Amino acid sequence: MKVIGVRFKEGGKVYYFAPNEREKYEEGTQVVVETSKGMEFAYVAFPPTDVEEKEVVQPLKPIVRIATDKDRETVRRNLERKPQAMKIAQEKIEKHGLAMKLIDCEFAFEGNKVVFYFAADGRVDFRELVKDLASAFHIRIELRQVGIRDETRLLGGIAPCGRECCCAGAMSDFRKVSIKMAKVQGLSLNPGKISGLCGRLMCCLSYENEYYSDVYKKMPKEGSEVSTPEGKGTVVSNNMLKLIVRVKIEKDGALVYKDFPLDKLRFKKREREPREEADAEGKDLQD
């Protein structure tokens, strides 16, 4: 089955749509698509391609058209409405004395609905707030409570690595992340060094986990005894990217530290990986 992948926002989840055979699509092409919520503005993630029918959620909605200047103007006007909408919503929240943190809002492409995203420690009775907002905007109002990882994804920011947060710019959905991944990769277990802006384990720990999990089983355990071409020694550290092991060897009454390629060592293989602990899963935020 031929489909085209589109995203509704940068770094967002990819959804399948039916391409219009009369139009040509390239990555990044702006399009208008039909969804269960009405017409939406989107971006082509990849051009038409064939996928197995079982991967497609039926019925497959069509791409209505390649976006026009008028469509782009509609998107621009909706963005311009956002600051005032946030201001009004914040005033209404304070008026009702609600314990909720307003994070973001977005207008539907057709302008018939506005969604407000907020964070709160528990459940919030916002029925009166919705009535007030409906009176102010005269369109459909939706309030959506999100978790702390989604909050960071919406607001964005610069991660400890100096790049944009993965969740805001490079992830289509949240992946399962656990402290085991940090252990396998030989990282410090100091929470301040392996946590992102949201305070949860960094999403990037999962990116190379498959590689590190495989290499971890092949590397000797730190502190264990190994046989080297220069005699027996104790493992000090492992470089899992270069497959090099630093070994401490006693020679003539002195301690010598030396690096050896993994394939030059003999040692007892690890019996198991670190125990799984403290999984931190994120809730996928709908685009």
mmCIF file of N, CA and C in Angstrom, residues 5-10 26-31 33 41-46 75:
data_model
loop_
_atom_site.group_PDB
_atom_site.id
_atom_site.type_symbol
_atom_site.label_atom_id
_atom_site.label_comp_id
_atom_site.label_asym_id
_atom_site.label_seq_id
_atom_site.Cartn_x
_atom_site.Cartn_y
_atom_site.Cartn_z
ATOM 1 N N GLY A 5 4.129 9.951 4.634
ATOM 2 C CA GLY A 5 4.227 10.254 6.063
ATOM 3 C C GLY A 5 4.225 11.758 6.291
ATOM 4 N N VAL A 6 3.444 12.199 7.263
ATOM 5 C CA VAL A 6 3.405 13.632 7.574
ATOM 6 C C VAL A 6 3.535 13.848 9.073
ATOM 7 N N ARG A 7 4.036 15.028 9.429
ATOM 8 C CA ARG A 7 4.110 15.453 10.827
ATOM 9 C C ARG A 7 3.319 16.747 10.982
ATOM 10 N N PHE A 8 2.695 16.905 12.149
ATOM 11 C CA PHE A 8 1.937 18.128 12.397
ATOM 12 C C PHE A 8 2.789 19.197 13.072
ATOM 13 N N LYS A 9 3.946 18.796 13.578
ATOM 14 C CA LYS A 9 4.874 19.756 14.168
ATOM 15 C C LYS A 9 6.277 19.184 14.071
ATOM 16 N N GLU A 10 7.264 20.042 14.145
ATOM 17 C CA GLU A 10 8.656 19.605 14.016
ATOM 18 C C GLU A 10 8.999 18.580 15.090
ATOM 19 N N GLU A 26 7.674 16.227 -1.685
ATOM 20 C CA GLU A 26 9.048 16.074 -1.250
ATOM 21 C C GLU A 26 9.098 16.297 0.257
ATOM 22 N N GLU A 27 10.157 15.841 0.878
ATOM 23 C CA GLU A 27 10.306 16.038 2.317
ATOM 24 C C GLU A 27 10.243 17.538 2.646
ATOM 25 N N GLY A 28 9.407 17.889 3.612
ATOM 26 C CA GLY A 28 9.263 19.283 4.009
ATOM 27 C C GLY A 28 8.129 20.014 3.310
ATOM 28 N N THR A 29 7.527 19.392 2.284
ATOM 29 C CA THR A 29 6.407 20.029 1.585
ATOM 30 C C THR A 29 5.263 20.282 2.559
ATOM 31 N N GLN A 30 4.721 21.479 2.524
ATOM 32 C CA GLN A 30 3.598 21.824 3.398
ATOM 33 C C GLN A 30 2.303 21.360 2.733
ATOM 34 N N VAL A 31 1.471 20.680 3.512
ATOM 35 C CA VAL A 31 0.241 20.120 2.966
ATOM 36 C C VAL A 31 -0.926 20.365 3.921
ATOM 37 N N VAL A 33 -4.220 18.255 5.296
ATOM 38 C CA VAL A 33 -4.724 16.887 5.350
ATOM 39 C C VAL A 33 -6.049 16.835 6.079
ATOM 40 N N PHE A 41 -2.986 21.497 9.060
ATOM 41 C CA PHE A 41 -1.784 21.872 8.315
ATOM 42 C C PHE A 41 -0.662 20.950 8.771
ATOM 43 N N ALA A 42 0.121 20.424 7.832
ATOM 44 C CA ALA A 42 1.165 19.463 8.184
ATOM 45 C C ALA A 42 2.361 19.585 7.247
ATOM 46 N N TYR A 43 3.396 18.791 7.544
ATOM 47 C CA TYR A 43 4.638 18.791 6.764
ATOM 48 C C TYR A 43 4.949 17.357 6.341
ATOM 49 N N VAL A 44 5.376 17.184 5.108
ATOM 50 C CA VAL A 44 5.720 15.852 4.614
ATOM 51 C C VAL A 44 7.011 15.375 5.284
ATOM 52 N N ALA A 45 6.936 14.213 5.945
ATOM 53 C CA ALA A 45 8.110 13.625 6.600
ATOM 54 C C ALA A 45 8.899 12.768 5.616
ATOM 55 N N PHE A 46 8.184 12.069 4.742
ATOM 56 C CA PHE A 46 8.840 11.311 3.670
ATOM 57 C C PHE A 46 7.869 11.164 2.510
ATOM 58 N N VAL A 75 -2.270 29.856 8.954
ATOM 59 C CA VAL A 75 -1.385 29.387 10.026
ATOM 60 C C VAL A 75 -0.734 30.579 10.729
#
